[in-house]
mmCIF file of C-alpha atoms and ligand atoms in Angstrom:
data_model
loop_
_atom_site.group_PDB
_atom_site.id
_atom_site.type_symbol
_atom_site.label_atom_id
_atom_site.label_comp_id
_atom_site.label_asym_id
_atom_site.label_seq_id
_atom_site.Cartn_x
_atom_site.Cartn_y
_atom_site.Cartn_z
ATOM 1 C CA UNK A 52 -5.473 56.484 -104.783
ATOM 2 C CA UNK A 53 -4.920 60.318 -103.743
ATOM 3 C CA UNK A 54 -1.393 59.835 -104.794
ATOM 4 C CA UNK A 55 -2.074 58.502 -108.489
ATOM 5 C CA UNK A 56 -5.100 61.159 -109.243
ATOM 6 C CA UNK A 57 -2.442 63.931 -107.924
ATOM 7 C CA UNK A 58 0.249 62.244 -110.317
ATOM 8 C CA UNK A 59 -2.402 62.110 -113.218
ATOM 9 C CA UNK A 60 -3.281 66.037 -112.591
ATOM 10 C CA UNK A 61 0.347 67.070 -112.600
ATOM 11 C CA UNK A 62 0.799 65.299 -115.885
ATOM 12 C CA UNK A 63 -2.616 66.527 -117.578
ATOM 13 C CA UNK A 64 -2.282 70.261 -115.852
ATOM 14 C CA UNK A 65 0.622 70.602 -118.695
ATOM 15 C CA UNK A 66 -0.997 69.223 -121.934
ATOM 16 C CA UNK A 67 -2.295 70.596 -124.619
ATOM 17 C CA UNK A 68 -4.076 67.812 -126.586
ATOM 18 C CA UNK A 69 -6.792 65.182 -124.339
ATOM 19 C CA UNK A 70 -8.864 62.487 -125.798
ATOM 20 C CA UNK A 71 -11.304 61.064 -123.332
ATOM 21 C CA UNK A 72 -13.029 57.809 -123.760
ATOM 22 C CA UNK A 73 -15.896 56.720 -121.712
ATOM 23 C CA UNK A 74 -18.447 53.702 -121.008
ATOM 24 C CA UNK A 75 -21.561 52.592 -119.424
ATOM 25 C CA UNK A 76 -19.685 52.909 -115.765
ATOM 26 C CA UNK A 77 -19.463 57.070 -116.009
ATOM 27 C CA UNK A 78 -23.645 56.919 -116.318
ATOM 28 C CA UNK A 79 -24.193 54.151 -113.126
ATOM 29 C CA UNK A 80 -24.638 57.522 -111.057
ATOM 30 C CA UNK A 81 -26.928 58.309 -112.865
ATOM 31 C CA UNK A 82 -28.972 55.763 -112.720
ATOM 32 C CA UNK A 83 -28.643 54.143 -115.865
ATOM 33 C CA UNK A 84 -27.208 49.947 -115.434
ATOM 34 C CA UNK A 85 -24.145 49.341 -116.932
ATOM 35 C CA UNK A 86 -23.758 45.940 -119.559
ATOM 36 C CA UNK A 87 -21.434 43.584 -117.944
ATOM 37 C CA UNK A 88 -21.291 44.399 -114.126
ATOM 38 C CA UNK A 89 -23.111 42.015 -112.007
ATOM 39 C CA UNK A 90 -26.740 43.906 -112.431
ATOM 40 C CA UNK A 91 -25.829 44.464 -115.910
ATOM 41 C CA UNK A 92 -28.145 45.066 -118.732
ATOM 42 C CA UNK A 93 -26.876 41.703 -120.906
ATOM 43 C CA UNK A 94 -26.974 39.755 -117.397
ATOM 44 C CA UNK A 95 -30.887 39.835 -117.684
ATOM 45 C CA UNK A 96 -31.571 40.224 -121.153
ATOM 46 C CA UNK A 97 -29.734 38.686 -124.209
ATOM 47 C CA UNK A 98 -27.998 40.554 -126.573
ATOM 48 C CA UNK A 99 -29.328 38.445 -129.714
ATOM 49 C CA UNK A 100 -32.947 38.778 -128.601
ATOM 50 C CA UNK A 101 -32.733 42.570 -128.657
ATOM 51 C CA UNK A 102 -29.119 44.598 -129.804
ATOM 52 C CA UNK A 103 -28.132 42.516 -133.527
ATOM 53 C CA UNK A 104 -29.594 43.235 -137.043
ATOM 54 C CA UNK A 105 -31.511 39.863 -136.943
ATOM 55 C CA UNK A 106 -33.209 40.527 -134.293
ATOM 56 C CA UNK A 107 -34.620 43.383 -135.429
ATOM 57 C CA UNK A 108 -35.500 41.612 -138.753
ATOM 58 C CA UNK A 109 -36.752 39.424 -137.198
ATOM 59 C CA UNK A 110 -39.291 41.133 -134.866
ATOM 60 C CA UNK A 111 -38.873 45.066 -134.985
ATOM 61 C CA UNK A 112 -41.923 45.480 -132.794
ATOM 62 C CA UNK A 113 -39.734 43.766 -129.881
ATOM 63 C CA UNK A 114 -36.868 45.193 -130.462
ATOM 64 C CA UNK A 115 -38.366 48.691 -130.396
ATOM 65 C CA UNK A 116 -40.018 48.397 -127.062
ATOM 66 C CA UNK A 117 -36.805 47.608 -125.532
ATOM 67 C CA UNK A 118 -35.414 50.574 -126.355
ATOM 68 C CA UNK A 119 -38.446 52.261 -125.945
ATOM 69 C CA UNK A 120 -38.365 51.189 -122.190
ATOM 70 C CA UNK A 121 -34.408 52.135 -122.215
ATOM 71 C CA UNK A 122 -35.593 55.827 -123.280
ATOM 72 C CA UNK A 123 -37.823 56.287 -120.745
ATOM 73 C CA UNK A 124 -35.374 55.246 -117.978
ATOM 74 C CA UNK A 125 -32.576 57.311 -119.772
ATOM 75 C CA UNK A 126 -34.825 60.433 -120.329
ATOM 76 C CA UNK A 127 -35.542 60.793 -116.728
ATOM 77 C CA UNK A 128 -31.550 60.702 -115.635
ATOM 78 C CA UNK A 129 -29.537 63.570 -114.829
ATOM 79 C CA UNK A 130 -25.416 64.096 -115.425
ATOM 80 C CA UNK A 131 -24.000 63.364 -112.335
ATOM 81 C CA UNK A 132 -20.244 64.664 -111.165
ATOM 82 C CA UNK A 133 -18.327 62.947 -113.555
ATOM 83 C CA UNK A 134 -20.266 64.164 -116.396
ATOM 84 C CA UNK A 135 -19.849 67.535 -115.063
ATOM 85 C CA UNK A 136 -15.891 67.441 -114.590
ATOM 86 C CA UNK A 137 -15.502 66.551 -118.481
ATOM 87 C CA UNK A 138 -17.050 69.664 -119.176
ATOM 88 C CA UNK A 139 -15.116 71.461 -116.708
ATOM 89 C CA UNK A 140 -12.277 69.550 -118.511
ATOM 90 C CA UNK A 141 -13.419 70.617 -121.866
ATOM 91 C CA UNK A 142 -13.767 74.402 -120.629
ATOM 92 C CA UNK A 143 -9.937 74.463 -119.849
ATOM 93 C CA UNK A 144 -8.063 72.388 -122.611
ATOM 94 C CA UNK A 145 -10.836 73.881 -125.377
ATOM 95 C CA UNK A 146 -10.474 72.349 -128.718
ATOM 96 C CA UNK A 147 -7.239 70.248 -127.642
ATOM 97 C CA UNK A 148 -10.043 68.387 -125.540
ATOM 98 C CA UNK A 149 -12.051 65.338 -127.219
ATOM 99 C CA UNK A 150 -14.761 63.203 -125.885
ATOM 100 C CA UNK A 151 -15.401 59.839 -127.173
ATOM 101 C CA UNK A 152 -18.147 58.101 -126.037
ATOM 102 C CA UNK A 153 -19.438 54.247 -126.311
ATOM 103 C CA UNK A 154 -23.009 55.582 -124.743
ATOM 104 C CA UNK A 155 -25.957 56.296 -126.222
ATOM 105 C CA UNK A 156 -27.728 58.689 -123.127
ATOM 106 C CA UNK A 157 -26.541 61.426 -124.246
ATOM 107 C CA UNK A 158 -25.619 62.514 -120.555
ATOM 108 C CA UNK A 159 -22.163 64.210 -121.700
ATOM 109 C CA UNK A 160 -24.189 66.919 -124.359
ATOM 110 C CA UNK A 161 -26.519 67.518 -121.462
ATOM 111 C CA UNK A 162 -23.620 68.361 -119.412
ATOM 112 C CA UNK A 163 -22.626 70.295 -121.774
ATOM 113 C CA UNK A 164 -19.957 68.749 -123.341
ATOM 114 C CA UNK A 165 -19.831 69.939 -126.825
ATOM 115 C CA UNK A 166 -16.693 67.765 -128.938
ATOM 116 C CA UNK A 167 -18.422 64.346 -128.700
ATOM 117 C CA UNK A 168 -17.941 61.398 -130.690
ATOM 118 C CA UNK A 169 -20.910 59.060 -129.657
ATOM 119 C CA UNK A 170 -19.408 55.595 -131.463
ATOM 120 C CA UNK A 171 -22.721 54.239 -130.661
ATOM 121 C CA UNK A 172 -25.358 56.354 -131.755
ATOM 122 C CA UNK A 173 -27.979 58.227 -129.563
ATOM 123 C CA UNK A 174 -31.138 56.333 -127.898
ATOM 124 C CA UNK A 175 -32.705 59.983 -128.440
ATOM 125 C CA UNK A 176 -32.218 59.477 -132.154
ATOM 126 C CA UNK A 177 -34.368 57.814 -134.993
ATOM 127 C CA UNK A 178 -33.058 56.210 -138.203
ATOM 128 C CA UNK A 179 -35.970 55.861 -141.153
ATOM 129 C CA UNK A 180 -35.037 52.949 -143.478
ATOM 130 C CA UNK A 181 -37.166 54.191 -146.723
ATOM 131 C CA UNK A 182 -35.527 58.243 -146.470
ATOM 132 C CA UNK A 183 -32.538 57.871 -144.904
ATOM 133 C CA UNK A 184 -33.083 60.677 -142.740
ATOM 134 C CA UNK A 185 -31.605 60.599 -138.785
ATOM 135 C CA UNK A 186 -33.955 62.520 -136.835
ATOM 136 C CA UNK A 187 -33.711 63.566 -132.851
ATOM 137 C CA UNK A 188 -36.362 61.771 -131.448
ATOM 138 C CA UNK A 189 -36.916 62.360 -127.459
ATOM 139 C CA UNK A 190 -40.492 61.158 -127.495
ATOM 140 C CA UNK A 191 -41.716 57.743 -125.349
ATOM 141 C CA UNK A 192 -44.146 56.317 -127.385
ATOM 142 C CA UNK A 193 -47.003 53.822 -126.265
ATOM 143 C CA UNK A 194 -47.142 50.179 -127.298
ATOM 144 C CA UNK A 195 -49.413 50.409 -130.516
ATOM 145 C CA UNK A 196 -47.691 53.322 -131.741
ATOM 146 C CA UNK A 197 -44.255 51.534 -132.401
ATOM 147 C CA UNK A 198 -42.174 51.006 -134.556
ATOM 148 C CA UNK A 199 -42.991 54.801 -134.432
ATOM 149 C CA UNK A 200 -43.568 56.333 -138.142
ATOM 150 C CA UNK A 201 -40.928 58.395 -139.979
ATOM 151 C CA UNK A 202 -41.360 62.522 -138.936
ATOM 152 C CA UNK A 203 -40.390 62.670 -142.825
ATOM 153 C CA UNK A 204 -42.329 60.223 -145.332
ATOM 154 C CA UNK A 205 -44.221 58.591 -142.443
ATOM 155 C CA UNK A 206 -43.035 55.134 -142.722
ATOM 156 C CA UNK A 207 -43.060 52.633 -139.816
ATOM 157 C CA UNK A 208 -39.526 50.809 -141.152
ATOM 158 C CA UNK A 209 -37.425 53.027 -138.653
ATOM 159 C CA UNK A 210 -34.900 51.805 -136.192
ATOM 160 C CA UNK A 211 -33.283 53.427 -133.122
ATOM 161 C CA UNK A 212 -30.216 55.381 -134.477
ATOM 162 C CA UNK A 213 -27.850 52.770 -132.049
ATOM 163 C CA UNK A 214 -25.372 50.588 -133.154
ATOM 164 C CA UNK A 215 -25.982 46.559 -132.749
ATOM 165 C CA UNK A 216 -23.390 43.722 -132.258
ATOM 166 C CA UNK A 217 -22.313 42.171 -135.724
ATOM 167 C CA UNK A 218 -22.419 46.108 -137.063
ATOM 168 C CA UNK A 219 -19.779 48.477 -138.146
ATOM 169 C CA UNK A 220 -19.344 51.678 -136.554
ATOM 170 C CA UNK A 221 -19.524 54.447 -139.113
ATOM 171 C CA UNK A 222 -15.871 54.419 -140.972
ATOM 172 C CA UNK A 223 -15.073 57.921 -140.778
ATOM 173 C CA UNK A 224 -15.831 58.586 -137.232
ATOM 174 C CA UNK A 225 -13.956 55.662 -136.130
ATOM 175 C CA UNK A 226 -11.186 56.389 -138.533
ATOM 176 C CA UNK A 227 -11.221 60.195 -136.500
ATOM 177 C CA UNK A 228 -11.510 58.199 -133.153
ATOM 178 C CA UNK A 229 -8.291 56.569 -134.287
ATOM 179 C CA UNK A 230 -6.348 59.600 -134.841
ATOM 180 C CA UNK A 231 -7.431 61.449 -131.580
ATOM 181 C CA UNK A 232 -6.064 58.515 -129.264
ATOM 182 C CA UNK A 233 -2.887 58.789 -131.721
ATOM 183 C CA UNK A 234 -2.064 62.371 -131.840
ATOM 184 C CA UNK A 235 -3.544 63.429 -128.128
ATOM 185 C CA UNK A 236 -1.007 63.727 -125.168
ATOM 186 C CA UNK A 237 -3.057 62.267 -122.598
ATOM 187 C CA UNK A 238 -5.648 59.218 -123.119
ATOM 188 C CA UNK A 239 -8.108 59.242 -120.466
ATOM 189 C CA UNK A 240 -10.584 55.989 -120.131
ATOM 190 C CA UNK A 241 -13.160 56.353 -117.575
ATOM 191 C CA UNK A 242 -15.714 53.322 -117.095
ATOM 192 C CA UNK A 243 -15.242 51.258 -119.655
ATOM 193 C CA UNK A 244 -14.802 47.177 -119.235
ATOM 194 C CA UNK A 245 -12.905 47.569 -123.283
ATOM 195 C CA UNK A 246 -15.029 44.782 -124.106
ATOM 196 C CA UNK A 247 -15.951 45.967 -127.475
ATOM 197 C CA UNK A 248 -13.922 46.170 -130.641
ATOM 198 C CA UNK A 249 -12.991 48.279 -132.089
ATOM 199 C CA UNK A 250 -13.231 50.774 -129.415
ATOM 200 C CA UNK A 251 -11.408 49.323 -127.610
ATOM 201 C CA UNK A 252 -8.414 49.508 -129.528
ATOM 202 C CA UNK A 253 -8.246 53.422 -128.477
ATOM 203 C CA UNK A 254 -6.367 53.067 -125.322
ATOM 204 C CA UNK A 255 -3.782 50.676 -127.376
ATOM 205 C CA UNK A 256 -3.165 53.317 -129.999
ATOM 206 C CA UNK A 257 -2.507 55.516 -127.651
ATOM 207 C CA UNK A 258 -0.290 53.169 -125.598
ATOM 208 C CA UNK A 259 1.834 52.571 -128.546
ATOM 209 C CA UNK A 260 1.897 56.021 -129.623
ATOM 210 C CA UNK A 261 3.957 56.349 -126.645
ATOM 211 C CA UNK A 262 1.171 59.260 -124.938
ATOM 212 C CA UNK A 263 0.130 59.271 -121.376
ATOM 213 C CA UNK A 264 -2.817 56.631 -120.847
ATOM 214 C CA UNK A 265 -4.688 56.659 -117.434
ATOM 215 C CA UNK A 266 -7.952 54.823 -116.614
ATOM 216 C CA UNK A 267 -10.419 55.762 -114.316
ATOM 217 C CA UNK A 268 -12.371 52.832 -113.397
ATOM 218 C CA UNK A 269 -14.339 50.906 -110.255
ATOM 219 C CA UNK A 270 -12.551 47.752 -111.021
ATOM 220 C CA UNK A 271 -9.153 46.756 -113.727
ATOM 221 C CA UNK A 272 -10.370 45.992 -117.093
ATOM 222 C CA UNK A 273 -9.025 44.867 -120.563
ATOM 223 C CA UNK A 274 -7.709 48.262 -120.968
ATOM 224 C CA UNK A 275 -5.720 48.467 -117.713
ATOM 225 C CA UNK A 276 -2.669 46.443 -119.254
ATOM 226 C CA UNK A 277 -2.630 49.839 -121.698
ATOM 227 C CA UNK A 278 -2.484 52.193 -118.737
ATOM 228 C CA UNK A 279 0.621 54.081 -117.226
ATOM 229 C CA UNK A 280 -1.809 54.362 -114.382
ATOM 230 C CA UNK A 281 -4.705 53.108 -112.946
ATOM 231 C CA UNK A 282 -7.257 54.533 -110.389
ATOM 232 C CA UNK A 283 -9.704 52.545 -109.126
ATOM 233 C CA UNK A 284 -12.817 54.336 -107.632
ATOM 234 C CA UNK A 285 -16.043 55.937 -108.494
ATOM 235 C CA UNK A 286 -15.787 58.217 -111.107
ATOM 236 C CA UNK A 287 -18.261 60.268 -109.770
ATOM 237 C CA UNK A 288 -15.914 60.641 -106.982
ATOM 238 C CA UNK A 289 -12.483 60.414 -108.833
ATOM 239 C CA UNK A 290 -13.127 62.981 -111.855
ATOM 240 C CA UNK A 291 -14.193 66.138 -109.866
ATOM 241 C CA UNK A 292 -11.225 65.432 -107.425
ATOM 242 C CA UNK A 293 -8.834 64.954 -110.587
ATOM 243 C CA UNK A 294 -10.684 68.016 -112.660
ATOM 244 C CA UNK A 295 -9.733 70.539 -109.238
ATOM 245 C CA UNK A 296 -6.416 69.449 -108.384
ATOM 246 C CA UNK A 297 -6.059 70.160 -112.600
ATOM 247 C CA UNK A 298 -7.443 73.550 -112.390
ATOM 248 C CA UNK A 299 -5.314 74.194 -109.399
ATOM 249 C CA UNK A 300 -2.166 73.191 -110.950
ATOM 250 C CA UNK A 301 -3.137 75.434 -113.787
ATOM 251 C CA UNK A 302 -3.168 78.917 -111.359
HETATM 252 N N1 APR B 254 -17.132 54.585 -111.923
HETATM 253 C C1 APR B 254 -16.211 54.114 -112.802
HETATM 254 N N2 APR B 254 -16.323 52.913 -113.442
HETATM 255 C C2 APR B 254 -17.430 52.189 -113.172
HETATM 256 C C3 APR B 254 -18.436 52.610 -112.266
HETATM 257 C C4 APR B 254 -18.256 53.866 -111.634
HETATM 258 N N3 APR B 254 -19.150 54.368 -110.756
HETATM 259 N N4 APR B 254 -19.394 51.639 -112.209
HETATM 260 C C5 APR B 254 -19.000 50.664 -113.067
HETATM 261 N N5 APR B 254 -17.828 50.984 -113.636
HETATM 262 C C6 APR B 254 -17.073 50.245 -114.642
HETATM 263 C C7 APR B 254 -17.071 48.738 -114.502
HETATM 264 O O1 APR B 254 -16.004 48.322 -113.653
HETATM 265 C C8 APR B 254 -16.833 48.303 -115.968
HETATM 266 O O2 APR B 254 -15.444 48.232 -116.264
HETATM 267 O O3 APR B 254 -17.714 50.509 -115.873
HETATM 268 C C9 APR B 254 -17.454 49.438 -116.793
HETATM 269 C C10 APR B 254 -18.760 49.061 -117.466
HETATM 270 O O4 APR B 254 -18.447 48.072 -118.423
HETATM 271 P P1 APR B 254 -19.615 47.584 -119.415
HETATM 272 O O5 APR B 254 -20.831 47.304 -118.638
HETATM 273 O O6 APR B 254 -19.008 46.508 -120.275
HETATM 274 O O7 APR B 254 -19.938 48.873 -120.320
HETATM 275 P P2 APR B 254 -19.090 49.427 -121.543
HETATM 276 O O8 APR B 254 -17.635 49.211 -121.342
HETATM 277 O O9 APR B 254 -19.556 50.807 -121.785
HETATM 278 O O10 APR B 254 -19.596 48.486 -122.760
HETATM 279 C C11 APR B 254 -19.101 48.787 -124.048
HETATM 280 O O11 APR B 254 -20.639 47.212 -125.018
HETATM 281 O O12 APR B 254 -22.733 46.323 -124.851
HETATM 282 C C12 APR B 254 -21.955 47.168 -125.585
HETATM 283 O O13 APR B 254 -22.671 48.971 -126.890
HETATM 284 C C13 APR B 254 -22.516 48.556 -125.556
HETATM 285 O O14 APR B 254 -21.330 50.643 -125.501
HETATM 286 C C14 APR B 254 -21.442 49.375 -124.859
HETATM 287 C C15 APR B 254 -20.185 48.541 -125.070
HETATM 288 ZN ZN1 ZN B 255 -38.648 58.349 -143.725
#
């Protein structure tokens, strides 16, 4: 594995433009479950009852004290080492560096990662269905207080600013997703199972682009059959070792 995160650095050390992608497994160090691993969130609860449009028509009062109880876990994790060598990452390649992100913990701005594209929306964020307005929202709230009220015109039809299955991602951020894994020299995936369309799709772009694709992973994945190179591992172990032999290579 040494050998491949050396050949990765040597590669990366020399470009100029780096689009990162990452999933639920670059959070597991910090404490939050990933979806499809064996301990996985949709192992033990089901994605219709709690992350589609119907269900939340269907009983927003539910719905919202999932993700109620998913805030609280998420507000009380920290960044761990692989959130920390992105933003090493994005300190050296500056704006040629790009973060796309399928999670909604909002670990990478915490870590101070500052070009994010969060595909998914933010669990810290609140959506009001009568004003339109998105609102950062960090507060837990108790039972009888949810669906909480709009900060704005006070009405109770808001939603967590997340997107569900059977949704589209917003069309111009996807569209700019899209032409960061096309134009970038590198394409890094780090913990994600590329089980979701049409994320996805990223690594492929890039693939057929013809630019460097390497995934950073604790198992292969859909997206490995994209990758020049694969290295299996933690990422929490992988990334910092990757992100120093970088800055070495650098001077
Ligand atoms: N380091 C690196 N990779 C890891 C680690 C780790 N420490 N732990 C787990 N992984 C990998 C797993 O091998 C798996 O490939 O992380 C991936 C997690 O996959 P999923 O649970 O499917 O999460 P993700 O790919 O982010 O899911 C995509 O699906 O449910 C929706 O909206 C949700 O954004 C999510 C999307
Ligand atoms: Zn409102």
């Amino acid at each position: 594995m040494i050998e491949r995160i050396k050949k990765a650095a040597d590669i990366i050390k020399n470009a100029k433009r780096i689009t990162v992608l990452t999933g639920a497994g670059i959070s597991k160090a910090s404490g939050i479950p990933t979806f499809r691993d064996k301990n996985g969130l949709w192992r033990k609860y089901s994605i219709e009852e709690f992350a589609t449009p119907q269900a939340f028509k269907e009983n927003p009062k539910k719905v919202w004290q999932w993700y109620n109880q998913r805030k609280k876990l998420i507000k009380q994790a920290k960044p761990n080492k692989a959130h920390y060598a992105l933003a090493e990452l994005e300190e050296l390649f500056k704006d040629g560096f790009a973060l796309i992100t399928q999670n909604i913990d909002n670990l990478h701005r915490l870590a101070s990662n500052r070009r994010i594209y969060e595909l998914h929306g933010n669990i810290f964020q609140t959506k009001c269905l009568v004003c339109d307005k998105v609102y950062l929202d960090e507060d837990v709230y108790e039972d009888e207080q949810l669906p909480p009220a709009c900060r704005y015109c006070k009405s109770k039809k808001t939603r967590p600013n997340v997107v569900w299955f059977g949704e589209s991602l917003d069309t111009s951020m996807i569209k700019k997703a899209m032409g960061l894994a096309a134009t970038c020299d590198v394409f890094i995936s780090i913990g994600t199972s590329g089980a979701v369309m049409p994320v996805a799709k990223l690594p492929q772009i890039a693939q057929y682009m013809g630019r460097y694709v390497v995934e950073f992973n604790a198992d292969y994945s859909t997206i490995s059959m994209f990758a020049d190179d694969v290295i299996i591992g933690k990422a929490e172990e992988t990334l910092p070792l990757l992100v120093s032999l970088i800055k070495r290579g650098r001077g």
